[in-house]
XYZ file of C-alpha atoms in Angstrom:
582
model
C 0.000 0.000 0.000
C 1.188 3.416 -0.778
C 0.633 6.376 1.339
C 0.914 10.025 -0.103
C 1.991 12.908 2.775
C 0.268 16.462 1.853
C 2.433 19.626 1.825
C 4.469 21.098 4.660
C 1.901 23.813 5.982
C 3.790 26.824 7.367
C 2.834 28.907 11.193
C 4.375 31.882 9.352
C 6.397 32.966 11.720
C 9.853 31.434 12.028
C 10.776 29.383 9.163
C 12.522 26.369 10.182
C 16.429 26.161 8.820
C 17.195 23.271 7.506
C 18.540 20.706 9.964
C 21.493 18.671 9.276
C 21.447 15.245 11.499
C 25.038 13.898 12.311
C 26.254 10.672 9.900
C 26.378 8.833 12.496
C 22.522 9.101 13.328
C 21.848 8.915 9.981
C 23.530 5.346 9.220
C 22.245 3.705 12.511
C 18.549 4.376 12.022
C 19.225 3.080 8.460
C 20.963 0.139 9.260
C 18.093 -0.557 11.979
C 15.628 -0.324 9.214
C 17.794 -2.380 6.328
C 18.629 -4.958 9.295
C 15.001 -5.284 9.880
C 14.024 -5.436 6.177
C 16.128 -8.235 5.522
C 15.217 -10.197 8.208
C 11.623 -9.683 8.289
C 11.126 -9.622 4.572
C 12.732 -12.889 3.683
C 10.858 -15.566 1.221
C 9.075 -17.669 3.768
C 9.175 -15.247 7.076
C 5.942 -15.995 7.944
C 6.446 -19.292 8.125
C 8.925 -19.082 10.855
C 5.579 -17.139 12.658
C 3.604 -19.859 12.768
C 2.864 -22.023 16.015
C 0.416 -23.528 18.053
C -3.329 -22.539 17.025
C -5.162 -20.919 19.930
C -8.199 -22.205 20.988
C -10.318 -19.723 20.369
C -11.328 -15.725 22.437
C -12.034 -15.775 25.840
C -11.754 -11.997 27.266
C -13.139 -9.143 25.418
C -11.373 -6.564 27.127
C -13.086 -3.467 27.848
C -11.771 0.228 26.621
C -13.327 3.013 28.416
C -12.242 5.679 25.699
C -15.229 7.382 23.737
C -15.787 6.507 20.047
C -18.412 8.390 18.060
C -21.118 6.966 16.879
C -21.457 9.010 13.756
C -18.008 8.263 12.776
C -19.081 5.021 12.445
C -22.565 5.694 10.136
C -20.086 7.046 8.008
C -17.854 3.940 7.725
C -20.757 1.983 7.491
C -21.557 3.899 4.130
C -17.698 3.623 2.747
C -16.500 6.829 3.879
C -13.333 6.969 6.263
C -12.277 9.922 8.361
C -9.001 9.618 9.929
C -6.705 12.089 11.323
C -7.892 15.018 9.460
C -8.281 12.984 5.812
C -10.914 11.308 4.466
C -11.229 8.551 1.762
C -14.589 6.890 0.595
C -14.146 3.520 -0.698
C -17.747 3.262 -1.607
C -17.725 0.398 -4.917
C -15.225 -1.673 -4.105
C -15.999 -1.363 0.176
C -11.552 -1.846 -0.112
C -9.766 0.438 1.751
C -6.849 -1.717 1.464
C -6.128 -1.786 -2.547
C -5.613 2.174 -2.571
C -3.069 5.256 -1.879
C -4.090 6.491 1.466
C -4.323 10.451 0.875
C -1.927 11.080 4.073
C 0.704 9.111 5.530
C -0.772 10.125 8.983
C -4.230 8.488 7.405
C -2.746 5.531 6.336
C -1.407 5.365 10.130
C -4.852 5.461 11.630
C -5.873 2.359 9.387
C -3.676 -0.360 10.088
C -3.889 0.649 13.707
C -7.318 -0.189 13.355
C -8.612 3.218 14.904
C -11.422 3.066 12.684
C -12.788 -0.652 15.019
C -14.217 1.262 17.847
C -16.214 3.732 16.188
C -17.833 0.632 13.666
C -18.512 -1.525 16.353
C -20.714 1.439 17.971
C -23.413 0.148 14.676
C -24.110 -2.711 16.598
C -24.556 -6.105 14.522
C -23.968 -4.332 11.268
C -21.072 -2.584 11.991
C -19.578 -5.781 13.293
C -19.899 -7.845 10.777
C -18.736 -4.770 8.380
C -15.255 -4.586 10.872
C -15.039 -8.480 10.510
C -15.210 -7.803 6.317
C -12.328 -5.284 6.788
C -10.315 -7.227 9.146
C -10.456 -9.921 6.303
C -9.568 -8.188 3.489
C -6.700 -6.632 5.473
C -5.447 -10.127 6.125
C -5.833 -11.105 2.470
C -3.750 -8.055 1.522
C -1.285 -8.195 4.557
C -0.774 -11.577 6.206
C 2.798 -11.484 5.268
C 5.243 -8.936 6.733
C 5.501 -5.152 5.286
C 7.551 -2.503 6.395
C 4.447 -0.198 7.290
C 1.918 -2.205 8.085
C 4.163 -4.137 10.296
C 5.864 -1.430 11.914
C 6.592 -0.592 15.406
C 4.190 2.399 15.300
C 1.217 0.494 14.186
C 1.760 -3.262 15.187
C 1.131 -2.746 19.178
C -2.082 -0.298 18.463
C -3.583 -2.797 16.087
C -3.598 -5.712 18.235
C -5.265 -3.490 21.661
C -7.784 -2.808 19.083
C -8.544 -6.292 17.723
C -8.153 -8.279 21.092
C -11.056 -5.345 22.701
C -13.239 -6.628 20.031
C -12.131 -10.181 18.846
C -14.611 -12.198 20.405
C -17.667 -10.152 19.175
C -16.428 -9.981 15.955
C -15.813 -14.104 15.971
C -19.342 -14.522 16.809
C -20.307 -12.379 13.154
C -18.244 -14.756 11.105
C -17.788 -18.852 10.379
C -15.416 -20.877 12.371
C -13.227 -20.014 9.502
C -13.023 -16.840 10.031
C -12.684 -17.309 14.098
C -9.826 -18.885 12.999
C -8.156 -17.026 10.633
C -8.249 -14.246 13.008
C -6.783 -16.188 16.116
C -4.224 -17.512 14.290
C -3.692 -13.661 12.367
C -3.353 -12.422 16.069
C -1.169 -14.860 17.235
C 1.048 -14.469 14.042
C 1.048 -10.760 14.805
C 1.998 -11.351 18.471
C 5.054 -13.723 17.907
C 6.506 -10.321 15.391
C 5.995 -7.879 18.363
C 7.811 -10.396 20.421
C 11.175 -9.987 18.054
C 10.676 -6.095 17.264
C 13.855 -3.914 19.139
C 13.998 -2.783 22.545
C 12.312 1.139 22.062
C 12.262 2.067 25.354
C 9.783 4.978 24.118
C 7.049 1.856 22.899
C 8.418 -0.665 25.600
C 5.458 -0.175 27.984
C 2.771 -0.362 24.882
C 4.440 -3.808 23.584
C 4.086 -4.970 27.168
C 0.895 -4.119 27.332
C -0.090 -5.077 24.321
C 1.185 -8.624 24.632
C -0.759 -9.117 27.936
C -4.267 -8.028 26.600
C -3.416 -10.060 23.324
C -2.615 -13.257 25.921
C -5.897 -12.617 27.931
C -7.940 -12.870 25.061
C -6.611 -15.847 23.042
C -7.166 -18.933 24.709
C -5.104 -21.745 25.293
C -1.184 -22.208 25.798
C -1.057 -19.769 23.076
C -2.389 -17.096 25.273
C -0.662 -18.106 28.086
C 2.897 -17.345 26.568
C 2.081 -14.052 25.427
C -0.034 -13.554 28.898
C 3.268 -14.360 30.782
C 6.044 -12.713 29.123
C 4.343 -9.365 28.191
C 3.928 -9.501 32.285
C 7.348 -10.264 32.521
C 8.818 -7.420 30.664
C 6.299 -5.073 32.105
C 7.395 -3.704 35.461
C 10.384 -2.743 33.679
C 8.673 -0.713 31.199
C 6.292 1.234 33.550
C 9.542 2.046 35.971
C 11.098 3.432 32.626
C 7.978 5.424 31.167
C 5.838 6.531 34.482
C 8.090 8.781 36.298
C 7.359 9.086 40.131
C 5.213 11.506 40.408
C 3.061 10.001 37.747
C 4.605 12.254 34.599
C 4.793 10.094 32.140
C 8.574 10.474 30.021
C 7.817 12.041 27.034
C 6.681 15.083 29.631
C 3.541 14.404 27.313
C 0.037 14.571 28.979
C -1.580 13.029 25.944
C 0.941 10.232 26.177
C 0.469 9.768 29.709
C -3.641 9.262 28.876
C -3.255 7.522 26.453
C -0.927 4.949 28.604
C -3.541 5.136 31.135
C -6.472 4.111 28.917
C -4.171 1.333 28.327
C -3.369 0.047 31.336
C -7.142 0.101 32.909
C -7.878 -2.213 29.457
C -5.209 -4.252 30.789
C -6.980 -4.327 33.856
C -10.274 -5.566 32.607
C -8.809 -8.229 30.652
C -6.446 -9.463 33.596
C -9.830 -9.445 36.030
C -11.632 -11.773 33.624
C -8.795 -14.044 33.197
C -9.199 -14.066 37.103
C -5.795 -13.141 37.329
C -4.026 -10.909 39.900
C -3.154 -7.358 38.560
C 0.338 -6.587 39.545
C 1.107 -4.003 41.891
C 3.565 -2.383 39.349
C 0.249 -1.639 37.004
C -2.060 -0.402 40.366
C 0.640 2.211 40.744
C 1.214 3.176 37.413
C -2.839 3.722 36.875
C -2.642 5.627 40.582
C 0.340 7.977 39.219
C -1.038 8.588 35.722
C -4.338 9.741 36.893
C -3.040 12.083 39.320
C -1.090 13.781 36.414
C -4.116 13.991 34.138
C -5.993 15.912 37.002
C -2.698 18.090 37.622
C -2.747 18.247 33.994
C -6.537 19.435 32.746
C -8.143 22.726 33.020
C -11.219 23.618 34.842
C -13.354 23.287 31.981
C -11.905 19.683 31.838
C -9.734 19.267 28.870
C -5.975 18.655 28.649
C -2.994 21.115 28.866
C -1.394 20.660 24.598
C 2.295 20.949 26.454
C 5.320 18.737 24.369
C 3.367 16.977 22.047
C -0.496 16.536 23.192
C -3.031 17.744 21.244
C -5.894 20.349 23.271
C -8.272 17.403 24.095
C -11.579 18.129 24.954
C -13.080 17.092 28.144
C -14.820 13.835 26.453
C -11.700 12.702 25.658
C -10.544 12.799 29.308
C -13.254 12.313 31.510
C -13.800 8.535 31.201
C -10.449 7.594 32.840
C -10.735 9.703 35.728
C -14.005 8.498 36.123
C -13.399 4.952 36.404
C -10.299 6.004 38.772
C -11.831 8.171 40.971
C -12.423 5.578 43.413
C -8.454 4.670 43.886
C -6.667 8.668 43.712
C -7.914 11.693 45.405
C -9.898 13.992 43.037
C -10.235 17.094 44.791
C -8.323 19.650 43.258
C -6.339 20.366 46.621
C -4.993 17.468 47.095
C -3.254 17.552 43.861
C 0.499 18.390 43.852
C 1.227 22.153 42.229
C 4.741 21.225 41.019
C 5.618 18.090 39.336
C 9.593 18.201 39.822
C 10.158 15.090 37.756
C 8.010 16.204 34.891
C 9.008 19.783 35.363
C 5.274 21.643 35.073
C 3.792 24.202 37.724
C -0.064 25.668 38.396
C 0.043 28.994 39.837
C -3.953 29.242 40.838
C -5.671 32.149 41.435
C -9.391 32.644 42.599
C -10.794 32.204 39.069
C -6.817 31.687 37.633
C -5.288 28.780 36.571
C -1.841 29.109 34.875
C 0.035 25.901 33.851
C 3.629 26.170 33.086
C 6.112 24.108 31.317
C 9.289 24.156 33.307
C 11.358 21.758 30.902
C 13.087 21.296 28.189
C 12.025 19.362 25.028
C 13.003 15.304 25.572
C 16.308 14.237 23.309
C 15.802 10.857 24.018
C 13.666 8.179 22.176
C 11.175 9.535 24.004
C 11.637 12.753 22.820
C 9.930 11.771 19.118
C 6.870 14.277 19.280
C 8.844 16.749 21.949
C 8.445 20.126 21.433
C 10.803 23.464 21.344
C 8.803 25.630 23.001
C 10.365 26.990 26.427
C 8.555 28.390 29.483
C 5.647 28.406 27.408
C 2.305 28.409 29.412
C -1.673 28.039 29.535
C -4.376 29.950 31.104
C -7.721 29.357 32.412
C -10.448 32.239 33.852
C -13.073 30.118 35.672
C -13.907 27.708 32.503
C -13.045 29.786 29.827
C -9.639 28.955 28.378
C -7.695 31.937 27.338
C -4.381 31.735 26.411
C -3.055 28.072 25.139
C -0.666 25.679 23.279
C -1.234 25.078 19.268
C -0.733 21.321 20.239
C 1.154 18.782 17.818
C 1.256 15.145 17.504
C 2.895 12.552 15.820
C 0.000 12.130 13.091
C 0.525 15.906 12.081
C 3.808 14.901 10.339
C 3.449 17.467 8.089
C 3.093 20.467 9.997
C 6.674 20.251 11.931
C 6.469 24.078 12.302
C 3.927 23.741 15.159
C 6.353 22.011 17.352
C 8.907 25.189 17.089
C 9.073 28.237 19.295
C 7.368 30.270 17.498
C 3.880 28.813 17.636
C 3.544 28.990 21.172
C 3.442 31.460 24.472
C 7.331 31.862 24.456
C 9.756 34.992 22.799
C 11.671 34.519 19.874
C 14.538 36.620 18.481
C 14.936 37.792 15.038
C 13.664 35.357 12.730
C 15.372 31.953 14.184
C 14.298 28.882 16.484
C 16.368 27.381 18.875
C 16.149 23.809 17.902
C 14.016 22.739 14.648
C 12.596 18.989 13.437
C 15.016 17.447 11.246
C 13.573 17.818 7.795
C 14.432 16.840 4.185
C 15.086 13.190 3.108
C 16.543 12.315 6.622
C 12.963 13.952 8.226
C 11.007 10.251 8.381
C 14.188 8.453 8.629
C 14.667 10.121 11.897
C 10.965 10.943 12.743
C 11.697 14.136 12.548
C 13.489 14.612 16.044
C 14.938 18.276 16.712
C 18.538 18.860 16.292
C 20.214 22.440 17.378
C 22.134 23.502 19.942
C 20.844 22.090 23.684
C 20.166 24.489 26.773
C 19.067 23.956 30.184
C 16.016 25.628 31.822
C 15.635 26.902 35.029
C 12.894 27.591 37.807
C 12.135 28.713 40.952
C 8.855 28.844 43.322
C 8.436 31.092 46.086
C 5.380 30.726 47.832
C 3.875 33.811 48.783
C 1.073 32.363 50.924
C -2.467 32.858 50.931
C -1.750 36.123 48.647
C -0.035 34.186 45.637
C 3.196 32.597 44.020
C 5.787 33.580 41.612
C 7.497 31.527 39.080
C 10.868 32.550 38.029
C 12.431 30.917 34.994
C 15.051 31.263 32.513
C 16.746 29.500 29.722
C 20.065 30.252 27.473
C 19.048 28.655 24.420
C 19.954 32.193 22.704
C 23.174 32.516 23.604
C 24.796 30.348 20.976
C 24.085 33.654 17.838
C 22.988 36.304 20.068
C 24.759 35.751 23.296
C 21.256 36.463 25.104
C 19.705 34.876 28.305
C 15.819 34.606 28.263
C 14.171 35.181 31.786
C 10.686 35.255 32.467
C 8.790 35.992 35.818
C 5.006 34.969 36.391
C 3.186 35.951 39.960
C -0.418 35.051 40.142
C -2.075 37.354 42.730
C -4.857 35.544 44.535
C -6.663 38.719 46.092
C -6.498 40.634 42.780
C -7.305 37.319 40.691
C -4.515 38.389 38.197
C -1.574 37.047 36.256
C 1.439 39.417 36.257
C 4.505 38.710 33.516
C 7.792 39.859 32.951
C 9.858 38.998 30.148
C 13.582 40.203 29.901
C 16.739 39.511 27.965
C 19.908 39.800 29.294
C 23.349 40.030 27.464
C 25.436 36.835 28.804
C 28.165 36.815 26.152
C 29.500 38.992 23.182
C 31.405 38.337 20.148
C 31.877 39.952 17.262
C 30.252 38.523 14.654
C 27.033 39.205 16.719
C 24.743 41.780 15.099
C 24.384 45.168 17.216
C 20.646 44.395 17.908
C 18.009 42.025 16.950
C 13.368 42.202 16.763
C 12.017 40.429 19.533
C 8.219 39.330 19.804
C 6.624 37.934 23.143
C 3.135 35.929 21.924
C 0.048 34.764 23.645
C -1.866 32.274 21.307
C -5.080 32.617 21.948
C -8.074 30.353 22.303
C -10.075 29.974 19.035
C -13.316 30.960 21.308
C -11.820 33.976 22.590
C -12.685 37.280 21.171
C -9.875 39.594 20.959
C -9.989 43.879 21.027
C -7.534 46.265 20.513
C -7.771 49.275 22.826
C -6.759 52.453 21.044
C -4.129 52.915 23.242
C -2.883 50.228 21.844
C -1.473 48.945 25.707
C -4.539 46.856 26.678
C -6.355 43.959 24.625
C -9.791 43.028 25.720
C -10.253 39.446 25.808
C -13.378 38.080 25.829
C -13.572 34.016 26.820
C -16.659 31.962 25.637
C -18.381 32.365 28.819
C -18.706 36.264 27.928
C -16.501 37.209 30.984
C -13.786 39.595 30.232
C -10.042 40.006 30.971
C -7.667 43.051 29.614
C -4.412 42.291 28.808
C -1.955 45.005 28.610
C 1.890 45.699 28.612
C 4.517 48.063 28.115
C 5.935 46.656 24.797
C 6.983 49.208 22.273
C 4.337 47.902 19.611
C 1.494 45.177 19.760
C -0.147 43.384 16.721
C -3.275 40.975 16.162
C -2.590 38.141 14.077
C -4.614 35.693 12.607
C -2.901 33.006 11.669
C -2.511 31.314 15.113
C -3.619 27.227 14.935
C -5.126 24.943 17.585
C -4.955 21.578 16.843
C -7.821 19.144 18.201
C -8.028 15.617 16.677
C -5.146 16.344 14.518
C -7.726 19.134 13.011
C -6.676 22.436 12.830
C -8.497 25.052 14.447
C -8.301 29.058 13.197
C -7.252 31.208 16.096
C -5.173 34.347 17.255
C -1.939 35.417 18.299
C -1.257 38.294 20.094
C 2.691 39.460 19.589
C 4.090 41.956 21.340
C 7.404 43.142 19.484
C 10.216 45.375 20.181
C 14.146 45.184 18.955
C 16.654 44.617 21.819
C 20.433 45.818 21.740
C 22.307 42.972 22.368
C 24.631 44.421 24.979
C 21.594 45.718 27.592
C 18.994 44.558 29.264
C 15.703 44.376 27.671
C 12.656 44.345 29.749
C 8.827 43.925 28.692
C 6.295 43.798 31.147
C 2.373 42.237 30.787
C -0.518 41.565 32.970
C -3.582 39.453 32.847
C -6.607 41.199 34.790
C -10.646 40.471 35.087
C -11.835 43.753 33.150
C -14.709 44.576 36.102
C -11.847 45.366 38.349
């Protein structure tokens, strides 16, 4: 099957340069992939897949995540939306036997995302899934590069073994056992695929559900060593206070759905959850709450997309009765995962106090530093554009420019590698690496301030970024200061460099110039109001800011205040965030 990316789409603010990758990155991640072509792709591989049948389903695992029942009408009629593409297949019903119009599409559908939202149709949308899973089977029994891939194998199989059983039951014994024996096939390859430490705990995972549903010995082994390699896979990817490694919220839900799946499937088995999985579900939820906004949806920090409350609120509520949900019991520092809440009495500011991962776990990390989100009462205000994985072709979201941060001239700091090494590295970012720093002082009842800074300018214009935030709790207001300070000086430095500060707005929020042109009226979707004003030497509305939601992008604006700095003084620009009755 072929798969057909779409066109780069630009912010329009800060270009990204290209990125050269070191030849020594280059060659191992295409050795890895030549080693595993090879191997996998030899005359007769699948043979060497082959084992024991399984006896049949006996778990149907449950997963608590919400699928949408319209979605699924629409499958049900040939046509397929997946992340932000669409194909209709109507003649043929074959989704299989043509291009998919995005690579990020073509993701979606091997890892059967499409099951859930058919099998909401009841009997006919289960015996149309059992049809697809068929024809897929026909098409890719034998081993493929994509189809086959770490990225997709793992997802497919949670989806198949949640549903497996019902869609047995639509079919002929045939069929029941073409799919056990597809499943078990499928489960021996995820046995023998490399060590990722960034996928280790979604193999594991995987494996387990996949040996809780198949019955038999068969089930068993898979059952018993995806258990096995488990413990050391949560230690790895649930840091411990419950962040998950990526620093990714989204990742850490999505792990969490996962694990309470697990769960289920381990419960009717009748078999003992380990205590490594009770914590991990314990630690992830507490994040998620840390995490969310009032009006319930997720913080879009280092590679989550904004995810509405729907998307969230079944996993806390099926683990409310293990972890405290009341917002003060909730930690407002996460040191490991390096994110703050400064709360007011209708403020809530979330801060990202790290830098972007480098790691393998660092594939969807984000360049964005000390960048921040802001709630009045339920009315988000300021937020994150959010990126993912599937959104492969908008790398300019995950840059420094697209977010709440300042940016000098017209550079980033680090930038996704792009080119014809940009999917042979998934696109990690390369530039120069700096450290960021922060301190909380407590200030009481009355409020905290944040202080945090970062050098990640000091490599072409010898500049140190600092940036202050004090949330007053009797005023209900959010107070910012943003200043650069000179560090080091050479002389191929220019004299002095533009500078803008931005505040991406919510794509609800109405936005109003004052005619001063030092206060913006912001107006949230609740109709309360909030003036934002600051001392920057000039202040434009833009409207090309994006929100992505269900890797769909969402029109919105971005506020920039700009200036030009000399690059041996300080620089100083100073905001605040205020209800407009007061």
């Amino acid at each position: 099957m072929q798969t057909t990316p779409s066109a780069p789409a630009e912010v329009g603010h800060h270009p990204s340069p290209s990125t050269r990758p070191t030849v020594g990155r280059v060659l191992l991640a295409w050795l890895k992939i030549q080693l595993g072509a090879e191997l996998f792709g030899m005359p007769g591989y699948r043979l060497t897949l082959r084992g024991r049948t399984p006896d049949g389903f006996l778990a149907a695992p449950h997963d608590v995540r919400s699928a949408k029942a319209a979605t699924g009408r629409a499958m049900l009629s040939g046509r397929f939306a997946l992340a932000d593409a669409r194909m209709s297949v109507q003649g043929s019903g074959d989704p299989w036997n043509r291009p998919s119009p995005t690579r990020a599409f073509a993701l979606q559908l091997h890892r059967f995302a499409w099951l859930p939202p058919l099998m909401t149709q009841g009997e006919d949308g289960a015996k149309e899934a059992l049809r697809l899973f068929l024809l897929w089977q026909k098409t890719f029994r034998n081993w493929t590069p994509f189809a086959w891939s770490p990225a997709v194998l793992p997802r497919r199989l949670i989806q198949l073994s949640g549903f497996a059983r019902k869609l047995a039951a639509q079919g002929t014994p045939e069929d029941s056992l073409i799919m056990a024996q597809s499943m078990s096939e499928q489960g021996r390859h995820l046995l023998r695929l490399h060590n990722d430490p960034a996928t280790q705990a979604t193999r594991a995972v995987a494996l387990v559900i996949l040996g809780c549903v198949l019955a038999g010995r068969v089930g068993d082994g898979f059952r018993r060593k995806g258990l096995k390699r488990l413990p050391a896979a949560l230690k790895r990817t649930v840091l411990a206070d419950g962040s998950h490694a990526s620093r990714s919220p989204q990742a850490a839900l999505e792990l969490l759905y996962d694990l309470m799946m697990l769960e289920d499937a381990l419960a009717q088995r009748s078999q003992p959850v380990p205590a490594s999985v009770e914590q991990a579900i314990q630690l992830l939820s507490r994040f998620v709450r840390v995490m969310s906004h009032p009006d319930g949806s997720l913080c879009a920090f280092q590679g989550a997309e904004s995810l509405p409350e729907d998307r969230i609120a079944p996993a806390l509520v099926h683990t409310d009765n293990r972890a405290d949900a009341r917002a003060a019991a909730l930690p407002m520092a996460l040191e490991q995962g390096r994110y703050h809440r400064l709360l007011g009495r209708s403020l809530s500011v979330y801060v990202d106090a790290g830098e972007a991962r480098a790691d393998a776990f660092g594939v969807a990390a984000c360049d964005q530093p000390m960048n921040f989100e802001v709630s009045g009462g339920r009315d988000k205000l300021i937020v994150s554009p959010g990126w993912s994985p599937l959104q492969a072709d908008r790398q300019a979201f995950r840059v420094i420019g697209a977010a709440n941060g300042l940016s000098l001239g017209e550079d980033v700091i680090l930038a996704p590698v792009s080119g014809r090494f940009g999917d042979l590295l998934d696109h990690a970012l390369e530039g120069p690496r700096y450290k960021v720093r922060s301190r909380r002082v407590e200030a009481g009842e009355s409020g905290a301030l944040l202080e945090l800074e970062h050098d990640g300018w000091k490599p072409k214009y010898g500049m140190r970024h600092e940036r202050r935030l004090y949330v007053d709790v009797q005023r209900d207001e959010l107070r910012g200061e943003d200043r650069l300070t000179p560090i080091e000086s050479r002389k191929d430095m220019p004299v002095a460099a533009p500078f803008a500060i931005r505040f991406l707005l919510h794509p609800e929020v109405q936005a109003s110039l004052a005619r001063d042109r030092k206060s913006i009226l912001l107006r949230g979707p609740g109709g309360r109001g909030w003036w934002l004003r600051h001392d920057a030497r000039d202040v434009t509305l833009e409207e090309n800011g994006v929100v992505f939601e269900g890797a769909s992008g969402r029109r919105t604006t971005m506020i920039a205040l700009r200036g030009t700095c000399r690059l041996d003084a300080p620089t100083r620009v100073r905001w605040k965030l205020s209800p407009a009755e007061s």
